[in-house]
mmCIF file of C-alpha atoms in Angstrom:
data_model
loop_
_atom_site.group_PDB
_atom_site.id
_atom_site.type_symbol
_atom_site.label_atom_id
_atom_site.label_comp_id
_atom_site.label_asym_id
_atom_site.label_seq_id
_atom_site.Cartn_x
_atom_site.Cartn_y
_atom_site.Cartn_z
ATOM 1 C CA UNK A 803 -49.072 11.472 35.099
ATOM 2 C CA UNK A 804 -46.834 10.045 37.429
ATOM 3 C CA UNK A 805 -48.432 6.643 37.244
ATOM 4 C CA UNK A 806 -47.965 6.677 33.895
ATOM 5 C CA UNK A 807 -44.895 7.109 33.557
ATOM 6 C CA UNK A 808 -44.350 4.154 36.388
ATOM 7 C CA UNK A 809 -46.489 2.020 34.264
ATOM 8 C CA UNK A 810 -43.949 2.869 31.129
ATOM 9 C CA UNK A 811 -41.052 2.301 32.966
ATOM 10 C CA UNK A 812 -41.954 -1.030 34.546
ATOM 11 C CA UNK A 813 -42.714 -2.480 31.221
ATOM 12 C CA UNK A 814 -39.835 -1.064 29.652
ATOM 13 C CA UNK A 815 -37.460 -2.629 32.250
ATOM 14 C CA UNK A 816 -39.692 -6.015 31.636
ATOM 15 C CA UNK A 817 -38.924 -6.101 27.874
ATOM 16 C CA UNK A 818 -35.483 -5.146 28.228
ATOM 17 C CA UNK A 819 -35.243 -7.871 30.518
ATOM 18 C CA UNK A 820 -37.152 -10.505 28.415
ATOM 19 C CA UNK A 821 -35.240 -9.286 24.963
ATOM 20 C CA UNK A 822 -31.602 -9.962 27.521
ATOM 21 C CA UNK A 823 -33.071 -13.470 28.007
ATOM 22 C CA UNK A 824 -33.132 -14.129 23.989
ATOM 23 C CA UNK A 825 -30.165 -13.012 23.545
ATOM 24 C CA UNK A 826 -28.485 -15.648 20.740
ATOM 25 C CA UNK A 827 -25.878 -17.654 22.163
ATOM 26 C CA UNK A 828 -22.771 -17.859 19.643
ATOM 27 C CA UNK A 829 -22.288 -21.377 18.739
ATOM 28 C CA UNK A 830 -18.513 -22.525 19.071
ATOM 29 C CA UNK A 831 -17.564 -22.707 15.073
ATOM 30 C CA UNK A 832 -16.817 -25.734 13.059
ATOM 31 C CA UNK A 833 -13.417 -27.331 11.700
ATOM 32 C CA UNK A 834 -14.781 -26.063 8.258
ATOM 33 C CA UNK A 835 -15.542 -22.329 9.761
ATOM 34 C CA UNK A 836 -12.007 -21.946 11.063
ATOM 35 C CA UNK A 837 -10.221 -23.595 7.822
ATOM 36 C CA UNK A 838 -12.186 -20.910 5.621
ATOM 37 C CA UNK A 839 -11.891 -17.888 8.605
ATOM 38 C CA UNK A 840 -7.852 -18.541 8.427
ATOM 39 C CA UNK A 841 -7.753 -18.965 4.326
ATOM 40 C CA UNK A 842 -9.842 -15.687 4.159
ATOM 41 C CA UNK A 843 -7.233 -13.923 6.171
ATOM 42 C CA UNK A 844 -3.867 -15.593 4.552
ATOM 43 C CA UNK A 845 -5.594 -14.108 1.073
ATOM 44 C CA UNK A 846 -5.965 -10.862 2.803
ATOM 45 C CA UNK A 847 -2.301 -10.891 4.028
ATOM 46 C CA UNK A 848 -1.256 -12.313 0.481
ATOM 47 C CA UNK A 849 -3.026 -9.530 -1.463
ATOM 48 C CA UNK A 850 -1.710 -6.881 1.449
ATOM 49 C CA UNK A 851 1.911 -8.243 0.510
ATOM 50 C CA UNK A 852 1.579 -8.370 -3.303
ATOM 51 C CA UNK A 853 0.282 -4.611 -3.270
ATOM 52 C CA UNK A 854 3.168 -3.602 -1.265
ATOM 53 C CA UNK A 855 5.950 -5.388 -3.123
ATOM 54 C CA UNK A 856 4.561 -3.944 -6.446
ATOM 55 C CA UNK A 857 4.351 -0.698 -5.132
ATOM 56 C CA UNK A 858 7.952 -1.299 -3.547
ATOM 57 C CA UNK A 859 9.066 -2.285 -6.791
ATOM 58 C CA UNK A 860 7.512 0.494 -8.705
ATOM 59 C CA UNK A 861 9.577 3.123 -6.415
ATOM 60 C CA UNK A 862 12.869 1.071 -6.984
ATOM 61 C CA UNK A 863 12.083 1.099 -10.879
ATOM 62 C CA UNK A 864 11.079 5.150 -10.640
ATOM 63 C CA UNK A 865 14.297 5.611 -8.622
ATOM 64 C CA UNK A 866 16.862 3.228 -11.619
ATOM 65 C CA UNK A 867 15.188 5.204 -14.061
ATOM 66 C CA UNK A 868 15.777 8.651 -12.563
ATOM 67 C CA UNK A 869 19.595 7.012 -12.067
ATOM 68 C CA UNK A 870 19.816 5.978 -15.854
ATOM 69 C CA UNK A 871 19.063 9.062 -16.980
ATOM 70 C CA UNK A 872 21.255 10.890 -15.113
ATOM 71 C CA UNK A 873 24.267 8.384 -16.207
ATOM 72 C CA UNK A 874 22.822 9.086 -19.559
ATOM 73 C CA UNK A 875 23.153 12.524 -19.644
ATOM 74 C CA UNK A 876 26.558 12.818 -18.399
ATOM 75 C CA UNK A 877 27.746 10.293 -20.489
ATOM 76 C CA UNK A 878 26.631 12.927 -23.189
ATOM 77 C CA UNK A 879 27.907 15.678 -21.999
ATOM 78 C CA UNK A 880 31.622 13.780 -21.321
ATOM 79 C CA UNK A 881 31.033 12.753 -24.860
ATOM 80 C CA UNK A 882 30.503 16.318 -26.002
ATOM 81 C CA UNK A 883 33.177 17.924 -24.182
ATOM 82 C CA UNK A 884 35.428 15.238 -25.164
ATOM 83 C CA UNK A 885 34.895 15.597 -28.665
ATOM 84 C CA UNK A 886 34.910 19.669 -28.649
ATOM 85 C CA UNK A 887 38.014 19.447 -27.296
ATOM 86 C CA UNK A 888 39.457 16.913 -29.670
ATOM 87 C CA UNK A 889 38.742 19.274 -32.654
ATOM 88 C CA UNK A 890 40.129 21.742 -30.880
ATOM 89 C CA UNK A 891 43.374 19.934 -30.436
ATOM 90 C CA UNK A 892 42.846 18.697 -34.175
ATOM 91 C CA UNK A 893 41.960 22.733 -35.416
ATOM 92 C CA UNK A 894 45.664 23.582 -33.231
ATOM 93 C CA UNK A 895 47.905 20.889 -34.547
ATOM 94 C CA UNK A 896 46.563 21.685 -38.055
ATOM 95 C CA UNK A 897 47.442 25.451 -37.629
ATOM 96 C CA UNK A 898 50.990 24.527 -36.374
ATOM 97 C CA UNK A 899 51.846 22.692 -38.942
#
């Protein structure tokens, strides 16, 4: 038993040896590689950018919204209490006179 397991482990450590031998050797990359590499990654960036300035500008438009409204609705209620206390003043002087 022990010899086989010598046996396995000597030509285990021979393939792992010949398969470190083949290893593929990275060619350096072309001119064209790079250009297209760098492009691939400015339209990453780009895209990154657009997605946050919409979603930037979604939040700001939420947010002038929310602001609008409230200006809206105490413009109304001004409007209301102005006006109820106009025909109140109109309801008086027409009682004095």
């Amino acid at each position: 038993m022990k010899k086989f397991t010598v046996v396995i482990s000597v030509i285990c450590a021979a393939a792992m040896m010949t398969l470190s031998g083949c290893e593929k050797k990275e060619e350096p990359k072309s001119d064209l590689q790079k250009a297209t590499e760098s492009l691939n990654k400015a339209a990453k960036d780009t895209g990154a950018a657009v997605e946050k300035a919409a979603t930037d500008a979604a939040a700001a438009t939420k947010e002038a919204a929310k602001d609008v409204k409230e200006a809206g609705e105490k413009a109304a209620k001004d409007a209301a209490a102005a006006t109820e206390k106009a025909a109140k003043d109109l309801k008086e002087a027409t009682e004095k006179k």
